[in-house]
Coordinates of C-alpha atoms and ligand atoms in Angstrom, one line a residue:
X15 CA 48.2 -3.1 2.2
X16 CA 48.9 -0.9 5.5
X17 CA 49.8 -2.7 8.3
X18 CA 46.9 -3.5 10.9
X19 CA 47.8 -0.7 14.1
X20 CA 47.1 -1.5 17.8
X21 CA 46.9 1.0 20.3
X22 CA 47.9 -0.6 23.7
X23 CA 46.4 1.6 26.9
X24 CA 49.0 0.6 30.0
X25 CA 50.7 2.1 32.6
X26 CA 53.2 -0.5 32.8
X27 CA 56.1 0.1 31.0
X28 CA 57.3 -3.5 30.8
X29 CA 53.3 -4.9 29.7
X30 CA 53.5 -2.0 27.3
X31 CA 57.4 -3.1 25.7
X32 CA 56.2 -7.2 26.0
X33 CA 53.1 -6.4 23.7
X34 CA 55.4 -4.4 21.5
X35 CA 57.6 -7.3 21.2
X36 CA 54.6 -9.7 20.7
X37 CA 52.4 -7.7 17.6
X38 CA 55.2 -6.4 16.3
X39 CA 56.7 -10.0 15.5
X40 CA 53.4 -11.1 14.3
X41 CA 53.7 -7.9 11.6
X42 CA 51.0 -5.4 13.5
X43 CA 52.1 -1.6 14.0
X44 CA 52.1 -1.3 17.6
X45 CA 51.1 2.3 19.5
X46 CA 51.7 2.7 23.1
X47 CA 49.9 4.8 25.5
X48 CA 50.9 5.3 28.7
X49 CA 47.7 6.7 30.3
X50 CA 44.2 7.0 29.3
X51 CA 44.1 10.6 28.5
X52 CA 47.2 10.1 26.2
X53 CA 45.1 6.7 24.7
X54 CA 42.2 8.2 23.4
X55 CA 44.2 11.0 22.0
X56 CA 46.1 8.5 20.2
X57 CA 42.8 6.8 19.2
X58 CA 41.7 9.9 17.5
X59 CA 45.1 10.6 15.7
X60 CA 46.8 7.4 14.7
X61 CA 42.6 5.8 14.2
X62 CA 43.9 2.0 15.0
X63 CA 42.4 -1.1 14.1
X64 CA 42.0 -2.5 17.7
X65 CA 42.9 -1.2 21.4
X66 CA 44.3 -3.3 24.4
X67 CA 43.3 -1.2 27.4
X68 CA 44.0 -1.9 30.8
X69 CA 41.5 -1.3 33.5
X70 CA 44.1 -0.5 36.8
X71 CA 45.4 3.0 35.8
X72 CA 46.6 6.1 37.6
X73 CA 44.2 9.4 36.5
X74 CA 41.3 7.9 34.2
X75 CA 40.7 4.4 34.9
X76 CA 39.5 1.8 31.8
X77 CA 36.3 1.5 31.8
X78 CA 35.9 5.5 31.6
X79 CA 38.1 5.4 28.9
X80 CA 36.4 2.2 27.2
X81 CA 33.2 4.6 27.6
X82 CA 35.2 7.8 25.9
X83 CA 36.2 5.2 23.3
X84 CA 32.8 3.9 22.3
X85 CA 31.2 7.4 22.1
X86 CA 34.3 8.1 19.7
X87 CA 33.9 5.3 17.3
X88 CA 31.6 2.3 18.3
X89 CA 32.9 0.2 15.4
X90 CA 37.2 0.3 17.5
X91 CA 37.1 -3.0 19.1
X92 CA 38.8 -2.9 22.7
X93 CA 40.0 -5.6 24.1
X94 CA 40.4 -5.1 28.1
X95 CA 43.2 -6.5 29.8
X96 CA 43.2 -6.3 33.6
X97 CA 45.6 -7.9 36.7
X98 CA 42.8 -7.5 38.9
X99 CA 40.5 -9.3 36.8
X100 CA 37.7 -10.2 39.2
X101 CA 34.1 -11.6 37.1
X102 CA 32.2 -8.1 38.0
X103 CA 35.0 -5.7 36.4
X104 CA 34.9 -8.4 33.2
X105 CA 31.2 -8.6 33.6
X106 CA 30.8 -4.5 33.3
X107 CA 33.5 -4.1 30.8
X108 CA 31.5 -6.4 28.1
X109 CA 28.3 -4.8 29.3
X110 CA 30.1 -1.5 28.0
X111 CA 31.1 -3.3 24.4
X112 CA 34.3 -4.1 25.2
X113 CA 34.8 -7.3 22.9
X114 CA 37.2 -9.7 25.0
X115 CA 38.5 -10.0 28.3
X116 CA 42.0 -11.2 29.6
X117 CA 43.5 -11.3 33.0
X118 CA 47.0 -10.7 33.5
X119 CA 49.3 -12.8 33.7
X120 CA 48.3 -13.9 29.8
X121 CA 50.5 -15.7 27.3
X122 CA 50.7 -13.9 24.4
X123 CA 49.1 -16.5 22.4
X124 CA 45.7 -15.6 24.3
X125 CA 46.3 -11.9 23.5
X126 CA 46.6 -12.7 19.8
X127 CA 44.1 -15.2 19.7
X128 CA 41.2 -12.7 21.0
X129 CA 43.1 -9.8 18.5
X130 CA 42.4 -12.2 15.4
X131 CA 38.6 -13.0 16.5
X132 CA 37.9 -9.5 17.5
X133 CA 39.9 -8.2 13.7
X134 CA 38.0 -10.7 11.9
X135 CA 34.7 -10.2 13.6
X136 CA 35.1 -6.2 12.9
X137 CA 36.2 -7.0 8.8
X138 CA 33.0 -8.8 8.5
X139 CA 30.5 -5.9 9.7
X140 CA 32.4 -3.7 7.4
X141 CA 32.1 -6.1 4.2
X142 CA 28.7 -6.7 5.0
X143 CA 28.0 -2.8 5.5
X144 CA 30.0 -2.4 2.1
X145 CA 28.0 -5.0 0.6
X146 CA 24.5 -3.7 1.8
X147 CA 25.9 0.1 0.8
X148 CA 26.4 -2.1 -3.1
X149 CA 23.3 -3.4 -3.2
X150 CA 21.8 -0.2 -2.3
X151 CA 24.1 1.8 -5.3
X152 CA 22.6 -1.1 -7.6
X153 CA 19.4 -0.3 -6.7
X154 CA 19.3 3.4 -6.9
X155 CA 17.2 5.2 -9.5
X156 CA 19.1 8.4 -10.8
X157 CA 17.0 11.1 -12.6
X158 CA 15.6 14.2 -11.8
X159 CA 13.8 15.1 -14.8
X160 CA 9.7 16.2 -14.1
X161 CA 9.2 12.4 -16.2
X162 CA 11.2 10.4 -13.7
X163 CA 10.2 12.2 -10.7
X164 CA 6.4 10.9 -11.7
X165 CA 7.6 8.0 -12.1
X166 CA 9.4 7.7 -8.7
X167 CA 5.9 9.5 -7.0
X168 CA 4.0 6.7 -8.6
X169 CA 6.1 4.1 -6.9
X170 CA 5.8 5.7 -3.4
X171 CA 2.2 5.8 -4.0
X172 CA 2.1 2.0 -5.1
X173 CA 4.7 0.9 -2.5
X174 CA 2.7 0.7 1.0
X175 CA -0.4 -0.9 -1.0
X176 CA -0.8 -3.9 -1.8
X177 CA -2.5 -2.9 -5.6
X178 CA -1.5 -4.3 -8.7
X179 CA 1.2 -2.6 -10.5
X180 CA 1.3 -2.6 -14.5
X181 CA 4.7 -1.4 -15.5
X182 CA 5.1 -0.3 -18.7
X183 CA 7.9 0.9 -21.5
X184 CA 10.3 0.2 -23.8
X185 CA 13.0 -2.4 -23.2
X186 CA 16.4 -1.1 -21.0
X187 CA 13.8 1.7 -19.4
X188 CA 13.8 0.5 -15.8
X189 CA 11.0 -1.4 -15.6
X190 CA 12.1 -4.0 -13.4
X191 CA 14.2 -1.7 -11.2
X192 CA 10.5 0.0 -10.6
X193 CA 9.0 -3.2 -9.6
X194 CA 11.6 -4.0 -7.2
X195 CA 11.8 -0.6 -6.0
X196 CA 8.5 -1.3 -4.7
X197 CA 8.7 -4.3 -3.4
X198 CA 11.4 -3.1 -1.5
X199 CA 9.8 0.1 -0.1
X200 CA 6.4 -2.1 1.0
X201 CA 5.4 -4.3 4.0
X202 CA 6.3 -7.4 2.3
X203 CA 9.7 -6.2 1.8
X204 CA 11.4 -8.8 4.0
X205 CA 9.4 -11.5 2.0
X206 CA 9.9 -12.6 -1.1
X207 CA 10.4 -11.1 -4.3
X208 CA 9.8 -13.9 -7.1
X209 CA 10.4 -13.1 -10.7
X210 CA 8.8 -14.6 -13.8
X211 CA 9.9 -13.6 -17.0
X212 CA 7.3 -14.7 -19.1
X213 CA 8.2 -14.7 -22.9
X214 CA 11.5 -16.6 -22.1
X215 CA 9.6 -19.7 -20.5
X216 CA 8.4 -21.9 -23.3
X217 CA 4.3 -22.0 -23.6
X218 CA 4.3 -25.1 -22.4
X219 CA 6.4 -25.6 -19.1
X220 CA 4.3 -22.0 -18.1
X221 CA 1.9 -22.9 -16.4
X222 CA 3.3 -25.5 -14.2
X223 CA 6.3 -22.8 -13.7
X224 CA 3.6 -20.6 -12.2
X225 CA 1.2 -22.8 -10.6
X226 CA 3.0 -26.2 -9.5
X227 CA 2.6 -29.5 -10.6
X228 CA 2.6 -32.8 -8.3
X229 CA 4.3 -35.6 -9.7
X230 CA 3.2 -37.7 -12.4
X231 CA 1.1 -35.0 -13.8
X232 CA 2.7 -34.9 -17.2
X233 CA 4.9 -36.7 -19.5
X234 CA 8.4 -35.3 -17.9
X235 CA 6.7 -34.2 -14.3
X236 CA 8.5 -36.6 -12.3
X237 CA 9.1 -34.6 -9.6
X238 CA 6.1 -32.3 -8.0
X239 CA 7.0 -28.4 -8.4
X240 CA 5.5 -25.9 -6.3
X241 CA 4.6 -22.9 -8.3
X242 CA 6.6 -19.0 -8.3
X243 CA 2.7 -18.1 -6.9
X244 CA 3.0 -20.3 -4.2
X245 CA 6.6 -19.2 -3.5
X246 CA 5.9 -15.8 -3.5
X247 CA 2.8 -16.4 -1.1
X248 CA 3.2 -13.5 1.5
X249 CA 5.5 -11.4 -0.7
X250 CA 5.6 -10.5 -4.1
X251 CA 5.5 -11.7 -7.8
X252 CA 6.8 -9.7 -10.7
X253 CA 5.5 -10.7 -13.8
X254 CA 7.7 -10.3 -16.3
X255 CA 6.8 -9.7 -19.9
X256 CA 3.4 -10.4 -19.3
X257 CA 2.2 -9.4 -22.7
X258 CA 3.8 -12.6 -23.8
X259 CA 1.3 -15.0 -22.2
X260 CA -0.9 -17.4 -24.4
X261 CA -4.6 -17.1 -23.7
X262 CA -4.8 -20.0 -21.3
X263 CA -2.0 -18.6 -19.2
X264 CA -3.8 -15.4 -19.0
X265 CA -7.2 -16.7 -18.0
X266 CA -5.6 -18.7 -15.1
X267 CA -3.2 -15.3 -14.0
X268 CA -7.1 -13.8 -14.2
X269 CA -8.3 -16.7 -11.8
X270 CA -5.5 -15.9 -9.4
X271 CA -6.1 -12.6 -9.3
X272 CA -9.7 -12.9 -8.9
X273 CA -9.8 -15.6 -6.3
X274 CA -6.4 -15.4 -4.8
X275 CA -5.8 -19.4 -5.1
X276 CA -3.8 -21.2 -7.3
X277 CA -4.2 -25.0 -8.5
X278 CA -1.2 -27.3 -8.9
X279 CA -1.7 -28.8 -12.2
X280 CA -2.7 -32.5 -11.4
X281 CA -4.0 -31.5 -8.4
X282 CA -7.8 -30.3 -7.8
X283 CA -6.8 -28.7 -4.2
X284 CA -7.1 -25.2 -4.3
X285 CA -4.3 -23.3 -2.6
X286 CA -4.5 -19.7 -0.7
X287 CA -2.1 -17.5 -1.8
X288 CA -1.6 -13.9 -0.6
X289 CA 0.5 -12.4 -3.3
X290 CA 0.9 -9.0 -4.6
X291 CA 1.4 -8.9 -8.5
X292 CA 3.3 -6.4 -10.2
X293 CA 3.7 -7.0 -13.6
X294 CA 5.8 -5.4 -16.8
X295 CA 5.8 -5.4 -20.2
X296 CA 7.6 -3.4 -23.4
X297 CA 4.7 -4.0 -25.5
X298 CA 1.6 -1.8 -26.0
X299 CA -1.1 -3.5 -24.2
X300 CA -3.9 -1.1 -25.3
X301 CA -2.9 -2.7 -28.8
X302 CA -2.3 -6.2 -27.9
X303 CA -6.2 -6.1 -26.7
X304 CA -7.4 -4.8 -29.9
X305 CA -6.0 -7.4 -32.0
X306 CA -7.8 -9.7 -29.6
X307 CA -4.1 -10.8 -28.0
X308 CA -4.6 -9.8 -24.8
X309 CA -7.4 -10.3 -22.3
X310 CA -9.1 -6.9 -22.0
X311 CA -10.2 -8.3 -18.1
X312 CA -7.0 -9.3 -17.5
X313 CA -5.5 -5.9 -18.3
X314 CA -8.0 -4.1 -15.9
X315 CA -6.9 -6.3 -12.8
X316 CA -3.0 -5.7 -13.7
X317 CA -3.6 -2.4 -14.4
X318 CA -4.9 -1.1 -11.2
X319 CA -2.0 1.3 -10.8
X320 CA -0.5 1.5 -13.8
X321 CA 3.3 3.1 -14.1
X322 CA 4.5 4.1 -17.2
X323 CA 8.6 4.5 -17.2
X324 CA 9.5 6.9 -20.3
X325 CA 12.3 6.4 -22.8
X326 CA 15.8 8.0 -22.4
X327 CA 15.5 9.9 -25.0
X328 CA 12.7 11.7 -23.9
X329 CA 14.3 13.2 -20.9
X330 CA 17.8 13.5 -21.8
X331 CA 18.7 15.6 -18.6
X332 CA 18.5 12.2 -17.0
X333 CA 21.5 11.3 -19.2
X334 CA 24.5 13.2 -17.5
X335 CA 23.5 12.2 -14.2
X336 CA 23.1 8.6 -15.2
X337 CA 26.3 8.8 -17.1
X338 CA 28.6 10.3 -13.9
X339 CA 26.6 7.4 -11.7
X340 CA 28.0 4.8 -14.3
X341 CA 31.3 6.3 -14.6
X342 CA 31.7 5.9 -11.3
X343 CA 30.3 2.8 -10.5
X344 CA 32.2 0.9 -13.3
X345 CA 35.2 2.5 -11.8
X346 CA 34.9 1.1 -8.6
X347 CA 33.6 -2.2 -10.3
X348 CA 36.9 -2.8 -13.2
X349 CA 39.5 -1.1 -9.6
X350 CA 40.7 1.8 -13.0
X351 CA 40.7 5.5 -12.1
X352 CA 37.9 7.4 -12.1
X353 CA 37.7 9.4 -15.6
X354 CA 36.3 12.8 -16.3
X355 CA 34.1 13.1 -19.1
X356 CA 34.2 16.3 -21.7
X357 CA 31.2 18.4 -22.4
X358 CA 31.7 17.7 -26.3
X359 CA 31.0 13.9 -25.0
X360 CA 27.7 14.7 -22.9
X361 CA 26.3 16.3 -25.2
X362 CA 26.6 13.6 -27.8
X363 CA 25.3 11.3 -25.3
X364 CA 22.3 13.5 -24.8
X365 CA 21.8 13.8 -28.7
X366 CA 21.9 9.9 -29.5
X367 CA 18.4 8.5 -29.9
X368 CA 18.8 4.8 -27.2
X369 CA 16.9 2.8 -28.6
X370 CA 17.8 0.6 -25.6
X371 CA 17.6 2.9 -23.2
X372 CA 19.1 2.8 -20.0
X373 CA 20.9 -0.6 -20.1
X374 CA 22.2 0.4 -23.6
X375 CA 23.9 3.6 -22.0
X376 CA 25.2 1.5 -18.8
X377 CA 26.6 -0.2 -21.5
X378 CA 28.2 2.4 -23.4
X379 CA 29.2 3.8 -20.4
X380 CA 31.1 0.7 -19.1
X381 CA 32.8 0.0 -22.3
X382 CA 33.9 3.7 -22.6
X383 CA 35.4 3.2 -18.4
X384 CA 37.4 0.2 -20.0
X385 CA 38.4 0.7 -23.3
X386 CA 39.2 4.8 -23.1
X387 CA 43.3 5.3 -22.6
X388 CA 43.1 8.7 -21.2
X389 CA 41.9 10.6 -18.1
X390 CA 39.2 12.1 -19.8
X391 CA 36.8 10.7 -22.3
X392 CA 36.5 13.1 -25.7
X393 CA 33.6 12.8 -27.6
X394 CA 36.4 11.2 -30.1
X395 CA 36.4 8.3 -27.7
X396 CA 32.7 7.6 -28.2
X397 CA 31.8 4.9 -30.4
X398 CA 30.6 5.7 -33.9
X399 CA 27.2 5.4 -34.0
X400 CA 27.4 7.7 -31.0
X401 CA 29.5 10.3 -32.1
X402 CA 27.9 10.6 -35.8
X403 CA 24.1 10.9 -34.3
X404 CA 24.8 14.6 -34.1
X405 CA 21.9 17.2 -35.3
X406 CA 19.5 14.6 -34.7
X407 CA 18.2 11.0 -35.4
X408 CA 18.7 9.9 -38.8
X409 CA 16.2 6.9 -39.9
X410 CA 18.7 3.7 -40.6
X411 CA 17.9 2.8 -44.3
X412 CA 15.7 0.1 -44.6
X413 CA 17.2 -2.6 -46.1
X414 CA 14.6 -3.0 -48.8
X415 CA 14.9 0.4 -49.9
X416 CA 13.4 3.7 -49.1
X417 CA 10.5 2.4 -51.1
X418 CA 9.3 0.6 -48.2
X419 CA 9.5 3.5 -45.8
X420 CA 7.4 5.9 -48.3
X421 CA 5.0 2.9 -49.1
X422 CA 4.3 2.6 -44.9
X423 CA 0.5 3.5 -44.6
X424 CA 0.3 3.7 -41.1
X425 CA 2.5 4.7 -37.9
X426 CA 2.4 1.3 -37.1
X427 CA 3.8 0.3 -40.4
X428 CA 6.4 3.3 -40.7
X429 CA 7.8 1.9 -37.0
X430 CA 7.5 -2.0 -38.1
X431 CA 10.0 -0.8 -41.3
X432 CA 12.6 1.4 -39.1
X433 CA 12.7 -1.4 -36.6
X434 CA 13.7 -4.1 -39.2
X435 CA 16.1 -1.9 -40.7
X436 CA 17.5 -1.2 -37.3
X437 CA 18.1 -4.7 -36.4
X438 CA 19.7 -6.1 -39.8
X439 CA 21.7 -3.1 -39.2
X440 CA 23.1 -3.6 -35.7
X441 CA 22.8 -7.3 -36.4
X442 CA 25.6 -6.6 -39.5
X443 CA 27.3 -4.3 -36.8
X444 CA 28.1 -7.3 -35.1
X445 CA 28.7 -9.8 -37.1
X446 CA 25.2 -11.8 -37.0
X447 CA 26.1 -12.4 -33.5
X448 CA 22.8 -12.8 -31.9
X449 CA 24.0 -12.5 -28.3
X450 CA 26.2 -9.7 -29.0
X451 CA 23.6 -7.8 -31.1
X452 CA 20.9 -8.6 -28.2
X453 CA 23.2 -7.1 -25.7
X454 CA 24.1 -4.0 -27.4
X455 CA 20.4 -2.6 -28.5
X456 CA 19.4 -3.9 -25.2
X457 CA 16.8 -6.4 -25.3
X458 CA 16.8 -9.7 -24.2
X459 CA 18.0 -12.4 -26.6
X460 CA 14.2 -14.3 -26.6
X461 CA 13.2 -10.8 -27.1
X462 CA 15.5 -10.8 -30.3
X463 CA 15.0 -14.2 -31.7
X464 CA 11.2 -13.1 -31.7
X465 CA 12.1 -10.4 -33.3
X466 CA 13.8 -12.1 -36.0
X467 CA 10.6 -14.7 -36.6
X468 CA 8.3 -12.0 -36.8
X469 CA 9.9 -9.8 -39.6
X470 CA 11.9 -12.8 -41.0
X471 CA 14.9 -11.6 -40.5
X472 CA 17.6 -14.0 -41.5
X473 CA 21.3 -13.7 -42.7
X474 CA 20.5 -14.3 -46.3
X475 CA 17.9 -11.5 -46.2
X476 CA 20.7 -9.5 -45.7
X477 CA 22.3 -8.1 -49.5
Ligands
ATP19 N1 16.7 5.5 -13.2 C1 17.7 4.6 -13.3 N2 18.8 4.9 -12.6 C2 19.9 4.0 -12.6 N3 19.9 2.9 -13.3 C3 18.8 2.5 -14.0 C4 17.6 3.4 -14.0 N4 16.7 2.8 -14.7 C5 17.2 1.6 -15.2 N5 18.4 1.5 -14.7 C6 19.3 0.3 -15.0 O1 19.2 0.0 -16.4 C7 19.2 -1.4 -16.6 C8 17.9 -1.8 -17.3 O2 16.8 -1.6 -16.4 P1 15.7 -2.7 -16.2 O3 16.2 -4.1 -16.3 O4 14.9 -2.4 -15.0 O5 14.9 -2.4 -17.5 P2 13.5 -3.1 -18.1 O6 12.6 -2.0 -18.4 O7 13.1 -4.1 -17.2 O8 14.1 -3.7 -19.5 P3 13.5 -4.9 -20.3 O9 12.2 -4.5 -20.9 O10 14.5 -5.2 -21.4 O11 13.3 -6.1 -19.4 C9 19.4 -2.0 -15.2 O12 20.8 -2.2 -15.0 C10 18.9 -0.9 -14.3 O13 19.5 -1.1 -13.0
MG20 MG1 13.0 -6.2 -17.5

């Protein structure tokens, strides 16, 4: 690590030669300026951590040059030092941003005292401004194809309203990165965002995880619970999964919706609740209402704006933007050296069919950062599902032969098949790891397990 540098601003030689002394014992690099003219030249060329200026000087005095300073780089703490510290010079040179005071004669003790608090006080604004810049990187959406520019006027549509948002696509898309996009970029922004994943809360703890309970209410209710509803009250709720409700859930959501009040269960008070909704889901709605699973009403409130996020796949120009943002970003993350990527390698990536979309690239992309030796990664790096999806998407065979495939009636049925083969597949991939598998198509585990249930999917099926 370099050494912290202070710039000491005095015309006295022996101040100047004592504070050497002093900061260089304690390990600082010391710069000394004789003048101010010569100090903020030195500011600008050796850019120091901190300056001591005095005030008294021949030529330039200190507050001009704790004025020239500030202009320079408002984030340089000064420190001003002065012999003829009377309250009005100490008064203005605060007023002016100077961070500390001290009147000679000091002990050096007080100088390196008000250094420390003054270093400390500037590494926090830069961590937090780091941190903010983070948060910020985390939350960008890259893409400029026509597809996710729609999708990114959609949300500054939605953003300022206060409209219900239906999000939909297929898992990894970006679906909550829209929602939150949104809620960040509207007036409740500095209220809260509260997030319900829906098909990973079991059907029976919903509905008190939504709407509260008081105590007693139910077997196991010994505390009361106020509801994500009431907690987002002022703010926003993002309804995750929402196509996973049961029927009772949905016709309270409806109720909420409708009347803007929620009741605690056990409770018969009614409670206000100004909340915007914006809810997402990887399933087809449209369909879910035909075969009578979801509320047709229900879907008209959610859907008062609806956003549709397309797959990866279907605007692969997205994919070498996305794939530099990651390399970079993983980079910074794992502290290895950034790596170029070959044109062989894009392209592959552009070819390959992500099934789990974006969170299946970042993926990809942050094993490639780790796991790739050299500077640049070939597309002999990739992995081999990857690097063998060239001239297109072949089907995976379905595990009970193509049979099945041919005998598929409908789209719906063709899909159903490619799906199950796809997961025994990548389930076989990785060793009947469910957590593993989960992770690297993509999807949440719950999302998997139901998965599993619904095509029967177990180990044994597997031969
Ligand atoms: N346009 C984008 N630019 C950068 N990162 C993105 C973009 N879209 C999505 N991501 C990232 O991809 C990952 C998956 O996105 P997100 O969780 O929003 O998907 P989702 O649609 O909610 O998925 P699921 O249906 O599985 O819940 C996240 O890490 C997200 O930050
Ligand atoms: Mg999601």
């Amino acid at each position: 690590m370099p050494k912290t540098r202070i710039l000491v601003i005095d015309d006295e030689a022996a101040i100047r030669d004592s504070l050497r002394m002093t900061l260089e014992y304690e390990g600082y690099d010391f710069v000394g300026a004789a003048t101010g003219q010569e100090g903020i030249a030195l500011a600008e060329r050796e850019a120091p951590d901190l300056v001591l200026l005095d005030v008294k000087m021949p030529g330039m005095d200190g507050l001009e040059v704790l004025d020239r300073l500030r202009a320079m780089n408002d984030a340089l703490p000064v420190v001003v030092i002065s012999g003829h510290g009377t309250i009005s010079t100490a008064v203005e040179a605060t007023k002016k941003g100077a961070f500390d005071f001290i009147e000679k004669p000091f002990a050096s003790e007080r100088v390196l005292v008000s250094l420390r608090n003054a270093l400390d006080q500037r590494r926090l604004r830069d961590e937090n401004r780091s941190l903010k810049k983070a948060v910020e990187v985390r939350h960008q959406m890259i893409g400029e194809s026509g597809a996710l520019k729609q999708v990114m006027a959609a949300v500054g549509r939605a953003a300022p309203t206060n409209a219900t948002v239906l999000i939909q696509g297929e898992s990894g898309v970006g679906k909550e990165l829209v929602a939150r996009t949104i809620h960040r970029n509207s007036l409740r922004s500095r209220e809260r965002f509260v997030q319900v994943n829906c098909a990973a809360i079991p059907e029976e703890l919903i509905e008190s995880e939504l709407f509260g309970h008081e105590k007693g209410s139910f077997t196991g209710a010994t505390e009361k619970q106020v509801g994500k509803f009431e907690q987002a009250d002022r703010g926003t709720i993002f309804l995750d999964e929402v196509g996973d409700m049961s029927a009772k859930t949905q016709a309270k959501v409806l109720r909420v919706l409708q009347e803007g009040e929620v009741e605690r269960l056990g409770s018969a008070r009614t409670i206000k609740v100004d909340v915007r909704v914006i809810a997402a889901t990887n399933k087809n709605l449209e369909e879910e209402i035909e075969k009578g699973r979801f509320r047709e009403d229900l879907y008209f409130r959610l859907a008062v704006i609806p956003i549709f996020v397309p797959p990866l796949r279907e605007r692969p120009e997205d994919i070498p933007l996305l794939v530099r943002h990651y390399m970079e970003y993983f980079s910074r993350e794992n502290n290895v050296r950034p790596k170029r990527i070959a044109a062989g390698a894009i392209e592959a990536l552009q070819r390959y069919r992500w099934k789990g979309n974006i969170r299946e690239l970042r993926n990809t992309v942050e094993r490639l950062i780790i796991m790739t030796g050299g500077d640049t990664i070939e597309a002999a790096d990739l992995p081999d599902g990857l690097r063998s999806s060239s001239g297109g998407f072949v089907p995976p065979k379905p595990v009970g032969g193509d049979a099945d495939q041919a005998k598929a009636g409908t789209l719906r049925e063709f899909k159903e098949n490619a799906e199950r083969a796809f997961l025994v597949e990548k389930l076989r991939e990785n060793g009947w790891n469910i957590s593993k598998t989960a992770e690297v198509i993509g999807t949440p585990r719950s999302n998997l397990y139901k998965k599993l249930e619904q095509y029967q999917i177990t180990q044994d099926s597997d031969g």
